[in-house]
Coordinates of C-alpha atoms and ligand atoms in Angstrom, one line a residue:
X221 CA 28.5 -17.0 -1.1
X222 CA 25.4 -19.0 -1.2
X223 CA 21.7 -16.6 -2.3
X224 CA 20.4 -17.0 1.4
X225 CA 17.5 -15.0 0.6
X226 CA 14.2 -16.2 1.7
X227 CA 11.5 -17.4 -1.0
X228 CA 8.4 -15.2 -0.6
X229 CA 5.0 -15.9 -1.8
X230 CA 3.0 -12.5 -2.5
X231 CA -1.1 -12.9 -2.9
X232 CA -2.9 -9.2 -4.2
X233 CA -1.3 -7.8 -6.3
X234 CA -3.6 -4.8 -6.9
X235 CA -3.2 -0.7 -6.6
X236 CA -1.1 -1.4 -2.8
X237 CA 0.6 -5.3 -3.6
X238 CA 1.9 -5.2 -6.9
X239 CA 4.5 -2.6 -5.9
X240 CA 5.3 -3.8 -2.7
X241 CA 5.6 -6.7 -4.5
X242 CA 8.2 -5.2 -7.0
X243 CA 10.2 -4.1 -4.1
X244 CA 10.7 -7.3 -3.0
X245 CA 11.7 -8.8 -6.2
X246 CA 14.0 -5.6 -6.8
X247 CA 15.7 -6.6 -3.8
X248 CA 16.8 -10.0 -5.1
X249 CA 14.1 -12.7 -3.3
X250 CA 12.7 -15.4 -5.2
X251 CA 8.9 -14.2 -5.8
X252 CA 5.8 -16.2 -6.6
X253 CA 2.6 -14.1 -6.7
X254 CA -0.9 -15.0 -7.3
X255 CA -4.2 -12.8 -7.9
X256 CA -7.5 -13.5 -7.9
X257 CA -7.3 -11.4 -11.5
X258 CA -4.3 -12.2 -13.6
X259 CA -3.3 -9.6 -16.0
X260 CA -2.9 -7.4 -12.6
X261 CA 0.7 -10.0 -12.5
X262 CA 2.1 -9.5 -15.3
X263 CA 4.4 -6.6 -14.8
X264 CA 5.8 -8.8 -12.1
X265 CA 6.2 -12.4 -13.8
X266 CA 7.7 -10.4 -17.0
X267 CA 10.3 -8.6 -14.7
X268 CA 11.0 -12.1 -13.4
X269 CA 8.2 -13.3 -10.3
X270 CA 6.8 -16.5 -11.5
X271 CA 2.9 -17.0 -11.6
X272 CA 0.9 -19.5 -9.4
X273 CA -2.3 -20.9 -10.7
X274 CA -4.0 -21.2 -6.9
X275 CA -2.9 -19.6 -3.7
X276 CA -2.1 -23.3 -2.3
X277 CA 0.6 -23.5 -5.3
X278 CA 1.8 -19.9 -4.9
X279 CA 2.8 -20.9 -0.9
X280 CA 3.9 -24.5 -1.1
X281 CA 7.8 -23.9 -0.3
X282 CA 7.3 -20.3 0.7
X283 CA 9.2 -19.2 3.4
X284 CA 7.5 -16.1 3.9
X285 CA 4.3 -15.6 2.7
X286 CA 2.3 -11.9 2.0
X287 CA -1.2 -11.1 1.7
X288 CA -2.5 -7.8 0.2
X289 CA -6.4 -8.2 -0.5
X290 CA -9.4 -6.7 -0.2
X291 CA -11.4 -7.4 3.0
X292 CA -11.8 -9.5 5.9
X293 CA -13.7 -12.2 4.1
X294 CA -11.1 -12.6 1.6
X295 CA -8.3 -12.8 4.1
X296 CA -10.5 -15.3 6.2
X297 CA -10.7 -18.1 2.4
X298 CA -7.3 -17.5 1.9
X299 CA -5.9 -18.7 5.3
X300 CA -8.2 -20.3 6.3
X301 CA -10.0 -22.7 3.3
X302 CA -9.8 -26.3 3.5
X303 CA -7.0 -25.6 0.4
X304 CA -6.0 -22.3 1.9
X305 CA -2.5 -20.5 2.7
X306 CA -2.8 -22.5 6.3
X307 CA -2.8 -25.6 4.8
X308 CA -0.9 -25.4 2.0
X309 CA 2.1 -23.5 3.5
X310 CA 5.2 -25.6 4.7
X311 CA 5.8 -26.2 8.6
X312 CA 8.0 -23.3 9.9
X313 CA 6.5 -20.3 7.3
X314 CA 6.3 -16.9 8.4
X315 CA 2.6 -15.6 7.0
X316 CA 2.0 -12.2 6.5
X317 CA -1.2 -10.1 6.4
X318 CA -0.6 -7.0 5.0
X319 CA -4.2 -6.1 4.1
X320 CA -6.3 -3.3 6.4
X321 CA -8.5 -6.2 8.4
X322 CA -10.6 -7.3 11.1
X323 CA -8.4 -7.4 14.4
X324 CA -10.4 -10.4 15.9
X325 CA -10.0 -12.2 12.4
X326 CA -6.0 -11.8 12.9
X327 CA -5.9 -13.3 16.2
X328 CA -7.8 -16.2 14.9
X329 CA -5.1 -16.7 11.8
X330 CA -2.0 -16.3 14.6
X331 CA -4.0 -18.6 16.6
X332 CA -4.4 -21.8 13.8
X333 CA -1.6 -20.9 12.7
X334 CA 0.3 -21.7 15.8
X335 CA -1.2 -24.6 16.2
X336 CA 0.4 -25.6 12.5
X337 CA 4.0 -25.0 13.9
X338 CA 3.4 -22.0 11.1
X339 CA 3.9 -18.0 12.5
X340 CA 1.1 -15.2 11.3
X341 CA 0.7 -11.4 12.0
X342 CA -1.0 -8.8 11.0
X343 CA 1.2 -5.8 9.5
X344 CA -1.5 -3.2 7.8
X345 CA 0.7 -0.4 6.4
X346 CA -0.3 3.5 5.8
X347 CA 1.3 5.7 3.5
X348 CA -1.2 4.6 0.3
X349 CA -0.2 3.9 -3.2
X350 CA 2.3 6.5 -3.8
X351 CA 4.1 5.1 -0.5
X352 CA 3.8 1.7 -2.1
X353 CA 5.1 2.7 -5.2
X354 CA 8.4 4.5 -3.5
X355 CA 9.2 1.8 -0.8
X356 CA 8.2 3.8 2.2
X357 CA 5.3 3.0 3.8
X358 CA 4.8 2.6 7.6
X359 CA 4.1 -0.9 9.1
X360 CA 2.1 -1.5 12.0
X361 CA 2.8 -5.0 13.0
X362 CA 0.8 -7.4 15.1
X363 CA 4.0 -8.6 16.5
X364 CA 7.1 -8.0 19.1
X365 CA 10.3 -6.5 17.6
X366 CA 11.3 -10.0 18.0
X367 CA 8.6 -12.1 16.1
X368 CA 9.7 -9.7 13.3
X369 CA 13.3 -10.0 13.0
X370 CA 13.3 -12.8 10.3
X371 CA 11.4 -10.8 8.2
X372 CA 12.8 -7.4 9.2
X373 CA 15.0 -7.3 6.4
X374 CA 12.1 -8.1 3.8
X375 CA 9.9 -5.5 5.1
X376 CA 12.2 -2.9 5.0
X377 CA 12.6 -3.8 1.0
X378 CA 9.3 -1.7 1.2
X379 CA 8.7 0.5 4.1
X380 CA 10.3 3.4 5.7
X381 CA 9.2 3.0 9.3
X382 CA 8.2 -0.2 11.6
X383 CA 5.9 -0.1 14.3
X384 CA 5.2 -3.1 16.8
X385 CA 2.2 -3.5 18.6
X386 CA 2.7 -6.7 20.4
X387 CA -0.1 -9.6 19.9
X388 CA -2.0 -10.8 17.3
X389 CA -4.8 -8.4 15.8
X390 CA -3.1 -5.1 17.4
X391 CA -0.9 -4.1 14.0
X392 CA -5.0 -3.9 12.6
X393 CA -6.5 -2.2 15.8
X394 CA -3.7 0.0 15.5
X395 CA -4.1 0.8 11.8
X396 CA -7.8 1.3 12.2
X397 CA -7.2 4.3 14.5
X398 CA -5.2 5.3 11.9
X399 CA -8.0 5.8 9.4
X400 CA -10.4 6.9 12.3
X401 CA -8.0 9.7 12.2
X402 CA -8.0 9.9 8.6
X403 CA -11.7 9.6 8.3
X404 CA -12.2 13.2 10.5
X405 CA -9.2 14.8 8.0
X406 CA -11.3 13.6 4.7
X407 CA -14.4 15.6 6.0
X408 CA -12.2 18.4 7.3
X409 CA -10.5 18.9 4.2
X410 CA -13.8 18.5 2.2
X411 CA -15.8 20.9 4.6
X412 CA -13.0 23.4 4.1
X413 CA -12.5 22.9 0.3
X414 CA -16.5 23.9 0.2
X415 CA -16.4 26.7 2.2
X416 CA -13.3 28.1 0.9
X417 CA -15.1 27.5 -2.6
X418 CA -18.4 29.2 -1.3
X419 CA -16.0 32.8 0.1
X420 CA -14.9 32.6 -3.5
X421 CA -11.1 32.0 -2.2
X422 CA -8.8 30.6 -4.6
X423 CA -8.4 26.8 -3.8
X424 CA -4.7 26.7 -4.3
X425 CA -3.8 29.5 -2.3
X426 CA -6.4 28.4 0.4
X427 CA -5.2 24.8 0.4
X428 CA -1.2 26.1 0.5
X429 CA -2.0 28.3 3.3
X430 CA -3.9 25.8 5.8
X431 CA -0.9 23.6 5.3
X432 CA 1.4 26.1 6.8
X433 CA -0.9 25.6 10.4
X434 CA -2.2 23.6 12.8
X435 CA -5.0 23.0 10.1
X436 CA -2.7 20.7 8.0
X437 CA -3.3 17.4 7.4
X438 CA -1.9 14.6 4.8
X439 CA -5.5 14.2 3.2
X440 CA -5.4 18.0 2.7
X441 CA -1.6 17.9 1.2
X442 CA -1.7 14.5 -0.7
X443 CA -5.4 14.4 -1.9
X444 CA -6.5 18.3 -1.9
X445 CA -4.8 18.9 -5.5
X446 CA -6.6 15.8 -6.7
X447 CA -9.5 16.7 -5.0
X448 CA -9.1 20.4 -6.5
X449 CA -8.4 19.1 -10.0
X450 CA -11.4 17.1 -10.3
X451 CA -9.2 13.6 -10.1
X452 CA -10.6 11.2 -8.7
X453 CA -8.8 8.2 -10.2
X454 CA -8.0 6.1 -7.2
X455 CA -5.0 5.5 -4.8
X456 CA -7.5 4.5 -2.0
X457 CA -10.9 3.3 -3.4
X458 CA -13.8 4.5 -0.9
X459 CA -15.2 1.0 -1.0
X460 CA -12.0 -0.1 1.1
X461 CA -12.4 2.9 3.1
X462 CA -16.0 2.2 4.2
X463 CA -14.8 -1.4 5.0
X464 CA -12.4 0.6 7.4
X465 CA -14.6 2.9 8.7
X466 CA -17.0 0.5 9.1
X467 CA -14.4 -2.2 10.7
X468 CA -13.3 0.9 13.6
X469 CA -17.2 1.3 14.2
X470 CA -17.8 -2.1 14.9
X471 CA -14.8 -2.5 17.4
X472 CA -16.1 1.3 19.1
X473 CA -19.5 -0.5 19.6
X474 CA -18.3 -3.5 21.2
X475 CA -16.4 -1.4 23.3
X476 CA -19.1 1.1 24.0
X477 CA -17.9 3.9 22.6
X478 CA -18.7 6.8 20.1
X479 CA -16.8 8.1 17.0
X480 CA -18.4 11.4 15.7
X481 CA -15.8 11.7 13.8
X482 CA -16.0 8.7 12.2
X483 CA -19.5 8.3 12.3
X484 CA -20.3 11.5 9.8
X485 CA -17.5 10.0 7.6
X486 CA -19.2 6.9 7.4
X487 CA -22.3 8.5 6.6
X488 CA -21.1 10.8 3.6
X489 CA -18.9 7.7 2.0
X490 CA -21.9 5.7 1.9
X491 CA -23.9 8.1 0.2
X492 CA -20.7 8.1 -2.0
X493 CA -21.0 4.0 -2.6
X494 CA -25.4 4.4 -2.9
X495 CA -24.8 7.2 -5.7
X496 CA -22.2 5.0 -7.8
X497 CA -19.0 6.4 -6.5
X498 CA -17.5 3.2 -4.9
X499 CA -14.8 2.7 -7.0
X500 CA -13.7 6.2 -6.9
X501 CA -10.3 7.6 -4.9
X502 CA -11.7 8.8 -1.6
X503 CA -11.2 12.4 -2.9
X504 CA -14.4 12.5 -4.0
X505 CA -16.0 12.8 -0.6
X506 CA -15.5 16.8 -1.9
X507 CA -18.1 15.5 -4.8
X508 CA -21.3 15.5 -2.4
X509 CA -20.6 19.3 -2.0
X510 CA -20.4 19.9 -5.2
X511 CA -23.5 20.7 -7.2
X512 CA -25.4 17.7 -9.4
X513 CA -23.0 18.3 -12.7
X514 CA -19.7 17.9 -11.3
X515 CA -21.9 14.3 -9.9
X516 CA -22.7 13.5 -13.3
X517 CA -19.2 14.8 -14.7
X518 CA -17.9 11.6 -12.5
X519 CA -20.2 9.3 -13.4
X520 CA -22.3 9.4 -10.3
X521 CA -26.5 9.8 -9.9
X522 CA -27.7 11.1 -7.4
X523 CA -31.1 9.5 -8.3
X524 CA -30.5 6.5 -7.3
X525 CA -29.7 7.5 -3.8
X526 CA -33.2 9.5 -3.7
X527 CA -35.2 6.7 -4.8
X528 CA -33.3 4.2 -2.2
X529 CA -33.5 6.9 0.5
X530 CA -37.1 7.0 -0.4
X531 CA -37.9 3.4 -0.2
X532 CA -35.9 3.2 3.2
X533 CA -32.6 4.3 4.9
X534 CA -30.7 5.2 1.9
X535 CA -28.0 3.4 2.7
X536 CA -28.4 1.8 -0.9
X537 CA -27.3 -1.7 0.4
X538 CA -30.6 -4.3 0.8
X539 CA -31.8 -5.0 4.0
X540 CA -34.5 -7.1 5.7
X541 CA -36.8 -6.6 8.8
X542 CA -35.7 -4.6 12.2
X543 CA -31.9 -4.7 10.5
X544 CA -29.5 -4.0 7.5
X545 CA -26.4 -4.0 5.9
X546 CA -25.0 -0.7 5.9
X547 CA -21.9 -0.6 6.7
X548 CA -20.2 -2.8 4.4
X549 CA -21.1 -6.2 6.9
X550 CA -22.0 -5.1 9.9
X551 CA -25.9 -5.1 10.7
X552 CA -26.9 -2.0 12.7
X553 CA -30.5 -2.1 14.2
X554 CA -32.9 0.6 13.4
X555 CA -36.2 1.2 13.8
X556 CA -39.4 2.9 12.2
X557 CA -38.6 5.2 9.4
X558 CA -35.3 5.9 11.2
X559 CA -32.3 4.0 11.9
X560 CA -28.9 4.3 13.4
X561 CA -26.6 3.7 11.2
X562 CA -24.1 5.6 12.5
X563 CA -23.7 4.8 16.1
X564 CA -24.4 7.9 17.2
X565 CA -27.8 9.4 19.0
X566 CA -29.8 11.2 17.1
X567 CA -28.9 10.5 13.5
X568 CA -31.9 10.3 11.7
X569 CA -32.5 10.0 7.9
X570 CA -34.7 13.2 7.6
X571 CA -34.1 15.3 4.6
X572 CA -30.2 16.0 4.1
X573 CA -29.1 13.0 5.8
X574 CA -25.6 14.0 6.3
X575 CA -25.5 17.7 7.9
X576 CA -28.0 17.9 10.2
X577 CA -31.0 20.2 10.0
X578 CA -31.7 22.6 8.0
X579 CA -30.4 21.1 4.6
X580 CA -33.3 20.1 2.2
X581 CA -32.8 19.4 -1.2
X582 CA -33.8 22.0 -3.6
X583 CA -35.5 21.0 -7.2
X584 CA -33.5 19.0 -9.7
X585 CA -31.5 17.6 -6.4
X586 CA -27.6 17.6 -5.5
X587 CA -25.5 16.8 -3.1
X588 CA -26.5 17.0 0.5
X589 CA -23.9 18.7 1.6
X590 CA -24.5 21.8 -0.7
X591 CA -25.4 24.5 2.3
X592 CA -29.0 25.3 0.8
X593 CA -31.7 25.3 3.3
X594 CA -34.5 23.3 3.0
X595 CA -37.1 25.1 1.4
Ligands
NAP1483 P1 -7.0 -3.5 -4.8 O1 -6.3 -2.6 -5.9 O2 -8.4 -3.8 -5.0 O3 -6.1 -4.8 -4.6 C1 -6.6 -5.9 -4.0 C2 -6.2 -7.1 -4.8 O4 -6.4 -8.3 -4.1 C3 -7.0 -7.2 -6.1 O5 -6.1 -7.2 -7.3 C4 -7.8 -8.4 -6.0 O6 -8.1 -9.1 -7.1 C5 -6.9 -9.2 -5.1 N1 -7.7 -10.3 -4.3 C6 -8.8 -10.1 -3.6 N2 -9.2 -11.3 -3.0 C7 -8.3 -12.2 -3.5 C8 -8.2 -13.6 -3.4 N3 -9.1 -14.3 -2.6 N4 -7.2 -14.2 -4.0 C9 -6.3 -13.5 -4.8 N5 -6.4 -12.2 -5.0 C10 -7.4 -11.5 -4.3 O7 -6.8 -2.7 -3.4 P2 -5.6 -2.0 -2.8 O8 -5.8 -0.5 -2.9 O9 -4.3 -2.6 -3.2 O10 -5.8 -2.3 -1.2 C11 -5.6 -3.6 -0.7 C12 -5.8 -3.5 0.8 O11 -4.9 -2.6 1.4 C13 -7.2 -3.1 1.2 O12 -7.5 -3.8 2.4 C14 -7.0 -1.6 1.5 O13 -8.0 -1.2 2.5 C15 -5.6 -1.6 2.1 N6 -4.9 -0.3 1.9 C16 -5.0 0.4 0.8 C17 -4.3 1.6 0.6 C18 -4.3 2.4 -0.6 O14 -4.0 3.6 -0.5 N7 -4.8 1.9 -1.7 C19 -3.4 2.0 1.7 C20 -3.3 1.2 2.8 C21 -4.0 0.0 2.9 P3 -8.9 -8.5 -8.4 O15 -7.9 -7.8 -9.2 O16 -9.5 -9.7 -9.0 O17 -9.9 -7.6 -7.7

C-alpha cells in the first residue's frame, strides 16, 4: 500500500519542538525541520529529518507545516515575511502554530492565510518538556473538531489529550488562562516552600504531604523537587513565562479586568529576568526567598536589580518618558517615582517591591521576599 503519510515541515526545534518533532518522525512522516540555530537539528536530521537552509525551503511542498518558537514577534516573520511560511507554503497547507502566542496575532495568521487558499490555527500545548519528551501533552486548538481532523492523526503522534476552542486565536486565549493558573501555583508553591523552610519543616515531607490535599498543584509536584534540590536547569525558561504572563495581562487590560494573581507573578519573575535569572527553569521564582548566597550560587546579582530599581522602576528593561517596557512588550504607563506595572492599584515600587509593606532590605541585600522587616 502506498506511504499516504503527510509531509510535515517542523520550525523550533528547541527544549518543546525537537521532541515533538521526533514524535512525528517516529511515527513514519516525512520531516523537514529548520531552526533559527542549527546544531539544535541534528539529533533529528541524523535520525533521518532532513535539514532546510530557510523557513521558505523547509515549507515548500509541506503539507502540514508546525511552528514551535519563541514569542509573538517571531511567529509574526515567520508567517508573515515577504519570504515567510505564508508565502512560501503550497496552496492547500495546513499551518500550525504550536508556540504559546498572542491570540490577536493568530486570528491575523488564520485570516491571510485564508485568503491564500492555505488553513492556520493556533494549537499552544501544556504539559512542558517532560510531556514533550513522552508524547503526551494536551493541545488547545484554535479550531473545530472538524478543521482538525486532517491533522488529528499527526497530533496525536504527540499529545495525550485535544481540546478545541473554535476560532482563530482561542487555542492561545485558552492556553493563556492556563498559565494565569499556573502563574498563582508558582507563587503558591514558592510562598509555601519559604514558609515551610522558615517552621524548620522538612521540605520533602512538607511538599509530599500538601500533595495529598486540596493544596496540590502540578508546579508543587513537577517543579517542587527541582525547586527543593537547587535545579534550576530549565524545562520552562522564565523569559517565556514572563512573555505569557505578560501576554494574559495585556488581554485582562483590554478587557478591563484584574489578575492579582497574576499580577504578583509578573512582578517577582521580573525581578527574576532584572537580577540575571532569565534563562533559568521558572523554579527559581523560590530563589528571591532565598537569602543572597543561594542568588549567587545560581549565578544571579542582586545588585544589578538595586542599582536599576534605584535609577527607576526596577523593572531592569530601558524605558523612556511617562512609559516603559516592562513586561516583555507591552508599555504600561506610570507616573512619578511610581508606576503600575502590574495592573493592579496600588503597586508601588517602595522598598520590597514585591510583598507589600513592611519588607525592607537589610545590609548586604537579598531577596525581597525574605520576611525581614524593614529596618
Ligand atoms: P526554546 O528552547 O527557546 O525553543 C524555541 C526554538 O525556536 C529555539 O531553538 C529558537 O532558536 C527557535 N526559533 C526562534 N525563532 C525562530 C525563527 N524565527 N526561526 C527559526 N527558529 C526560531 O523554547 P521552548 O521551551 O521550546 O518553548 C517554545 C515555545 O513553547 C515558547 O513560546 C514557550 O512559551 C512555549 N512552551 C514551552 C513549554 C516548556 O515547558 N518549555 C511548555 C509549553 C509551551 P535558537 O535555538 O536559535 O534560540
Amino acid at each position: 500500500m502506498a506511504d499516504t503519510k503527510q509531509s510535515v515541515a517542523f520550525i523550533g526545534t528547541g527544549i518543546m519542538g525537537a521532541p515533538i518533532a521526533g514524535h512525528i518522525l517516529d511515527a513514519g512522516y516525512p520531516l523537514t525541520v529548520y531552526n533559527r540555530t542549527a546544531s539544535k537539528a541534528q539529533g533529528l536530521v541524523e535520525r533521518g529529518a532532513t535539514w532546510a537552509e530557510s523557513p521558505a525551503e523547509a515549507v515548500r511542498g509541506a503539507d502540514v507545516v508546525f511552528t514551535m518558537v519563541g514569542y509573538p514577534e517571531d511567529v509574526e516573520e515567520l508567517y508573515l515575511a515577504g519570504d515567510g511560511i505564508l508565502a512560501a507554503s503550497k496552496p492547500g497547507a495546513i499551518l500550525i502554530d504550536l508556540t504559546t502566542s498572542s491570540p490577536a496575532l493568530a486570528r491575523d495568521i488564520a485570516g491571510a492565510a485564508a485568503v491564500s487558499e492555505r488553513t492556520a490555527f493556533d494549537c499552544p500545548v501544556t504539559g512542558g518538556e517532560a510531556g514533550a519528551i513522552a508524547g503526551t501533552l494536551t493541545a488547545i486548538a484554535g479550531a473545530t473538531e472538524r478543521d482538525l481532523e486532517p491533522v488529528r492523526a499527526l497530533l496525536e503522534t504527540f499529545t495525550g489529550k485535544i481540546f478545541c476552542f473554535g476560532g482563530a486565536g482561542k487555542g492561545q486565549s485558552a492556553k493563556l488562562a492556563n498559565q494565569v493558573a499556573l502563574a498563582a501555583s508558582m507563587v503558591g508553591m514558592a510562598d509555601a516552600l519559604a514558609f515551610a523552610q522558615q517552621e524548620g519543616l522538612d521540605l520533602n515531607a512538607t511538599r509530599e504531604m500538601i500533595l495529598t490535599g486540596t493544596g496540590a498543584s502540578g508546579a508543587l509536584e513537577q517543579l517542587g523537587p527541582k525547586a527543593i534540590d537547587g535545579d534550576w536547569k530549565p524545562g520552562f525558561k522564565v523569559r517565556h513565562f514572563i512573555k505569557d504572563i505578560s501576554l494574559a495581562l495585556a488581554e485582562a487590560e483590554e478587557r478591563d479586568i484584574a489578575l492579582p494573581g497574576a499580577d504578583v507573578a509578573f512582578t517577582l519573575y521580573d525581578m527574576l529576568d532584572a537580577i540575571g535569572g532569565a534563562e533559568l527553569g521558572t523554579q527559581a521564582i523560590t530563589i528571591l526567598y532565598q537569602e543572597e548566597e543561594a542568588a549567587i550560587a545560581a549565578g544571579l546579582d542582586w545588585s544589578r536589580y538595586t542599582s536599576e530599581h534605584e535609577d527607576g522602576c526596577g523593572c531592569g528593561h530601558d524605558h523612556g518618558e511617562g512609559e516603559h517596557e516592562c513586561c516583555g512588550g507591552h508599555h504600561h504607563d506610570h507616573g512619578d517615582g511610581d508606576h503600575e506595572c502590574c495592573h493592579g492599584e496600588g503597586h508601588g515600587h517602595g522598598e520590597g517591591c514585591c510583598h507589600g509593606e513592611g519588607h525592607g532590605h537589610g545590609e548586604g541585600g537579598h531577596g525581597c521576599c525574605h520576611g525581614h522587616h524593614g529596618e
